[in-house]
């Protein structure tokens, strides 16, 4: 795997600081406790949408969660400071917002991921919610832009075609690549397949390089 999320964008975009001040996401090393925290939180998310305990249990766990919130609240930090989204070796780069993908390849020709959705991502009938896949593809498009060395860009549009039901609790493969580039425009494609190669969903989008001073 080759995935240098710590690449300083100023190396490929001398006007980076004039594009609205996006933070530079240097890799973080928060220690093994953060990985344990993420694992437990992902499991908690699954349980939060799949359990049906008695009212007293809800009251008890609510108190425990509130205590955890109180413990972490004093340590709030700005974007690009905390470890979320800055630990590329962890699922979803350490962000609970992101589906728990793992990067297998991060090169100019393509970016390859593996992802396993869980109960937390279900929209109905044990299928991944349709709104989760655009989040996955949009994140992948950003990786493709970074992997190809293009300047910082924003998503202009993203289109998703749903070909088959996306299942939970099985490992799936994701591929993204730059189809073509024209000036500020980068046309990006992506696809999601199961282990047998069946196409579950595919996406194409347009990423636009920011102008100087554009946030």
Tab-separated table of C-alpha atoms in Angstrom:
chain	number	residue	atom	x	y	z
A	1	UNK	CA	0.000	0.000	0.000
A	2	UNK	CA	1.168	3.520	-0.708
A	3	UNK	CA	-0.881	6.139	1.113
A	4	UNK	CA	0.856	9.371	2.108
A	5	UNK	CA	-1.972	11.398	3.609
A	6	UNK	CA	0.685	13.619	5.173
A	7	UNK	CA	1.749	15.084	1.807
A	8	UNK	CA	1.853	18.849	2.240
A	9	UNK	CA	-0.608	20.223	-0.360
A	10	UNK	CA	1.584	23.305	-0.753
A	11	UNK	CA	4.015	21.121	-2.689
A	12	UNK	CA	1.505	20.737	-5.512
A	13	UNK	CA	-0.445	23.968	-5.059
A	14	UNK	CA	1.544	27.139	-4.305
A	15	UNK	CA	-1.745	29.054	-3.868
A	16	UNK	CA	-2.993	26.652	-1.203
A	17	UNK	CA	-3.111	29.290	1.541
A	18	UNK	CA	-5.256	31.539	-0.652
A	19	UNK	CA	-7.989	28.908	-1.069
A	20	UNK	CA	-9.739	29.544	2.225
A	21	UNK	CA	-7.257	28.086	4.679
A	22	UNK	CA	-7.993	24.377	4.583
A	23	UNK	CA	-6.050	22.755	7.439
A	24	UNK	CA	-3.033	20.640	6.574
A	25	UNK	CA	-3.815	17.131	7.781
A	26	UNK	CA	-0.528	15.780	9.075
A	27	UNK	CA	-0.715	12.124	10.234
A	28	UNK	CA	-1.515	11.790	13.933
A	29	UNK	CA	-0.208	9.263	16.458
A	30	UNK	CA	-2.752	9.339	19.297
A	31	UNK	CA	-1.626	6.013	20.775
A	32	UNK	CA	-3.344	2.608	20.983
A	33	UNK	CA	-6.107	3.915	23.211
A	34	UNK	CA	-7.616	5.837	20.297
A	35	UNK	CA	-7.897	2.683	18.161
A	36	UNK	CA	-9.664	0.939	21.052
A	37	UNK	CA	-11.938	3.955	21.449
A	38	UNK	CA	-12.891	3.888	17.756
A	39	UNK	CA	-13.579	0.154	17.810
A	40	UNK	CA	-15.795	0.519	20.868
A	41	UNK	CA	-17.590	3.552	19.431
A	42	UNK	CA	-18.324	1.800	16.137
A	43	UNK	CA	-19.768	-1.117	18.060
A	44	UNK	CA	-21.765	1.306	20.202
A	45	UNK	CA	-23.201	2.883	17.052
A	46	UNK	CA	-24.333	-0.567	15.894
A	47	UNK	CA	-25.928	-1.297	19.256
A	48	UNK	CA	-27.579	2.121	19.442
A	49	UNK	CA	-29.662	1.282	16.362
A	50	UNK	CA	-30.226	-2.429	17.009
A	51	UNK	CA	-30.988	-3.004	20.694
A	52	UNK	CA	-34.252	-2.873	22.603
A	53	UNK	CA	-33.499	-2.990	26.330
A	54	UNK	CA	-35.867	-2.110	29.163
A	55	UNK	CA	-36.376	1.555	30.131
A	56	UNK	CA	-34.128	1.280	33.187
A	57	UNK	CA	-31.222	0.117	31.000
A	58	UNK	CA	-31.651	3.106	28.709
A	59	UNK	CA	-31.529	5.386	31.741
A	60	UNK	CA	-28.385	3.685	33.000
A	61	UNK	CA	-26.482	3.774	29.711
A	62	UNK	CA	-27.577	7.374	29.073
A	63	UNK	CA	-25.838	8.336	32.304
A	64	UNK	CA	-22.690	6.505	31.231
A	65	UNK	CA	-22.646	8.209	27.839
A	66	UNK	CA	-23.219	11.595	29.466
A	67	UNK	CA	-20.262	10.936	31.764
A	68	UNK	CA	-18.094	10.093	28.726
A	69	UNK	CA	-19.200	13.309	27.021
A	70	UNK	CA	-18.275	15.299	30.131
A	71	UNK	CA	-14.832	13.641	30.206
A	72	UNK	CA	-14.032	14.457	26.566
A	73	UNK	CA	-15.706	17.868	26.353
A	74	UNK	CA	-12.746	19.873	27.769
A	75	UNK	CA	-10.493	18.549	24.982
A	76	UNK	CA	-12.419	19.867	21.974
A	77	UNK	CA	-10.058	21.118	19.272
A	78	UNK	CA	-10.200	22.645	15.815
A	79	UNK	CA	-10.356	20.855	12.486
A	80	UNK	CA	-7.093	19.124	11.644
A	81	UNK	CA	-5.922	19.132	15.272
A	82	UNK	CA	-7.627	16.088	16.759
A	83	UNK	CA	-6.778	12.577	15.477
A	84	UNK	CA	-10.076	12.022	13.628
A	85	UNK	CA	-9.414	11.697	9.890
A	86	UNK	CA	-5.662	11.804	10.507
A	87	UNK	CA	-4.754	8.174	11.242
A	88	UNK	CA	-4.621	6.481	7.811
A	89	UNK	CA	-3.914	3.025	9.262
A	90	UNK	CA	-7.251	2.972	11.100
A	91	UNK	CA	-10.639	2.295	9.473
A	92	UNK	CA	-12.036	5.462	7.934
A	93	UNK	CA	-8.719	7.182	8.737
A	94	UNK	CA	-9.874	7.378	12.333
A	95	UNK	CA	-13.129	9.242	11.661
A	96	UNK	CA	-16.433	7.864	12.931
A	97	UNK	CA	-18.227	9.862	10.234
A	98	UNK	CA	-16.593	7.807	7.503
A	99	UNK	CA	-17.485	4.211	6.637
A	100	UNK	CA	-14.725	1.967	8.032
A	101	UNK	CA	-12.664	1.662	4.860
A	102	UNK	CA	-9.061	0.493	4.678
A	103	UNK	CA	-6.756	1.791	1.922
A	104	UNK	CA	-5.007	-0.902	-0.134
A	105	UNK	CA	-3.606	1.305	-2.899
A	106	UNK	CA	-3.090	5.049	-3.134
A	107	UNK	CA	-1.465	5.815	-6.487
A	108	UNK	CA	-2.084	8.246	-9.387
A	109	UNK	CA	-3.672	5.537	-11.552
A	110	UNK	CA	-6.208	4.389	-8.940
A	111	UNK	CA	-7.173	4.275	-5.285
A	112	UNK	CA	-8.368	0.934	-3.891
A	113	UNK	CA	-10.269	0.476	-0.648
A	114	UNK	CA	-11.878	-2.326	1.313
A	115	UNK	CA	-14.978	-1.567	3.374
A	116	UNK	CA	-17.335	-3.555	5.582
A	117	UNK	CA	-20.638	-1.916	6.421
A	118	UNK	CA	-22.467	-2.871	9.625
A	119	UNK	CA	-25.874	-2.581	11.267
A	120	UNK	CA	-25.306	1.134	11.857
A	121	UNK	CA	-25.368	1.697	8.072
A	122	UNK	CA	-28.599	-0.224	7.375
A	123	UNK	CA	-31.384	1.683	5.663
A	124	UNK	CA	-33.864	-1.205	5.624
A	125	UNK	CA	-34.126	-4.948	5.046
A	126	UNK	CA	-30.429	-5.501	5.908
A	127	UNK	CA	-29.282	-3.301	3.020
A	128	UNK	CA	-26.882	-0.388	3.355
A	129	UNK	CA	-28.715	2.946	3.347
A	130	UNK	CA	-28.528	4.564	-0.075
A	131	UNK	CA	-27.279	7.813	1.441
A	132	UNK	CA	-24.181	6.153	2.870
A	133	UNK	CA	-22.733	5.306	-0.544
A	134	UNK	CA	-22.434	8.923	-1.762
A	135	UNK	CA	-20.474	9.647	1.423
A	136	UNK	CA	-18.128	6.780	0.604
A	137	UNK	CA	-17.716	7.852	-3.013
A	138	UNK	CA	-17.253	11.532	-2.168
A	139	UNK	CA	-14.486	10.651	0.286
A	140	UNK	CA	-12.891	8.452	-2.360
A	141	UNK	CA	-13.044	11.248	-4.938
A	142	UNK	CA	-11.060	13.447	-2.564
A	143	UNK	CA	-8.465	10.699	-2.197
A	144	UNK	CA	-8.195	10.374	-5.966
A	145	UNK	CA	-7.575	14.114	-6.311
A	146	UNK	CA	-4.868	13.915	-3.676
A	147	UNK	CA	-3.303	10.759	-5.137
A	148	UNK	CA	-3.050	12.320	-8.590
A	149	UNK	CA	-1.304	15.381	-7.197
A	150	UNK	CA	-3.986	17.831	-8.262
A	151	UNK	CA	-4.539	21.031	-6.258
A	152	UNK	CA	-7.194	21.167	-3.571
A	153	UNK	CA	-10.685	20.824	-5.041
A	154	UNK	CA	-14.337	20.659	-4.063
A	155	UNK	CA	-17.097	18.410	-5.359
A	156	UNK	CA	-19.211	20.115	-8.031
A	157	UNK	CA	-21.520	17.144	-8.541
A	158	UNK	CA	-21.666	13.466	-7.684
A	159	UNK	CA	-23.965	10.933	-9.371
A	160	UNK	CA	-24.584	7.419	-8.040
A	161	UNK	CA	-26.120	4.476	-9.863
A	162	UNK	CA	-27.311	1.681	-7.570
A	163	UNK	CA	-26.927	-1.641	-9.391
A	164	UNK	CA	-27.539	-4.190	-6.626
A	165	UNK	CA	-28.357	-4.171	-2.924
A	166	UNK	CA	-25.247	-3.394	-0.882
A	167	UNK	CA	-25.003	-5.921	1.979
A	168	UNK	CA	-23.712	-5.496	5.515
A	169	UNK	CA	-21.154	-7.587	7.406
A	170	UNK	CA	-19.227	-8.629	4.275
A	171	UNK	CA	-16.041	-7.123	2.928
A	172	UNK	CA	-16.507	-5.134	-0.273
A	173	UNK	CA	-14.031	-3.603	-2.721
A	174	UNK	CA	-14.017	0.022	-3.837
A	175	UNK	CA	-12.047	1.538	-6.708
A	176	UNK	CA	-11.683	5.176	-7.721
A	177	UNK	CA	-9.778	6.766	-10.592
A	178	UNK	CA	-9.359	9.993	-12.517
A	179	UNK	CA	-11.126	9.644	-15.860
A	180	UNK	CA	-9.923	12.896	-17.367
A	181	UNK	CA	-8.810	16.378	-16.391
A	182	UNK	CA	-9.383	19.678	-18.132
A	183	UNK	CA	-8.018	22.830	-16.516
A	184	UNK	CA	-9.719	23.242	-13.130
A	185	UNK	CA	-12.008	20.280	-13.802
A	186	UNK	CA	-11.297	16.689	-12.781
A	187	UNK	CA	-13.783	13.992	-13.784
A	188	UNK	CA	-13.615	11.090	-11.337
A	189	UNK	CA	-15.164	7.611	-11.428
A	190	UNK	CA	-15.689	5.000	-8.730
A	191	UNK	CA	-17.249	1.580	-8.306
A	192	UNK	CA	-18.230	-0.709	-5.448
A	193	UNK	CA	-18.062	-4.470	-5.948
A	194	UNK	CA	-18.518	-7.569	-3.811
A	195	UNK	CA	-15.932	-10.330	-3.423
A	196	UNK	CA	-17.268	-12.082	-6.555
A	197	UNK	CA	-16.836	-8.966	-8.654
A	198	UNK	CA	-20.521	-8.096	-8.863
A	199	UNK	CA	-21.091	-4.378	-9.366
A	200	UNK	CA	-23.164	-3.015	-6.482
A	201	UNK	CA	-22.934	0.707	-7.208
A	202	UNK	CA	-20.954	3.087	-9.361
A	203	UNK	CA	-20.424	6.796	-9.322
A	204	UNK	CA	-19.029	9.620	-11.394
A	205	UNK	CA	-18.444	13.189	-10.389
A	206	UNK	CA	-16.771	16.469	-11.101
A	207	UNK	CA	-14.149	17.979	-8.813
A	208	UNK	CA	-13.304	21.657	-9.312
A	209	UNK	CA	-9.969	23.166	-8.298
A	210	UNK	CA	-10.544	26.133	-5.997
A	211	UNK	CA	-9.645	29.614	-7.149
A	212	UNK	CA	-7.366	31.828	-5.063
A	213	UNK	CA	-9.408	33.166	-2.153
A	214	UNK	CA	-12.222	30.646	-2.684
A	215	UNK	CA	-13.112	28.729	0.507
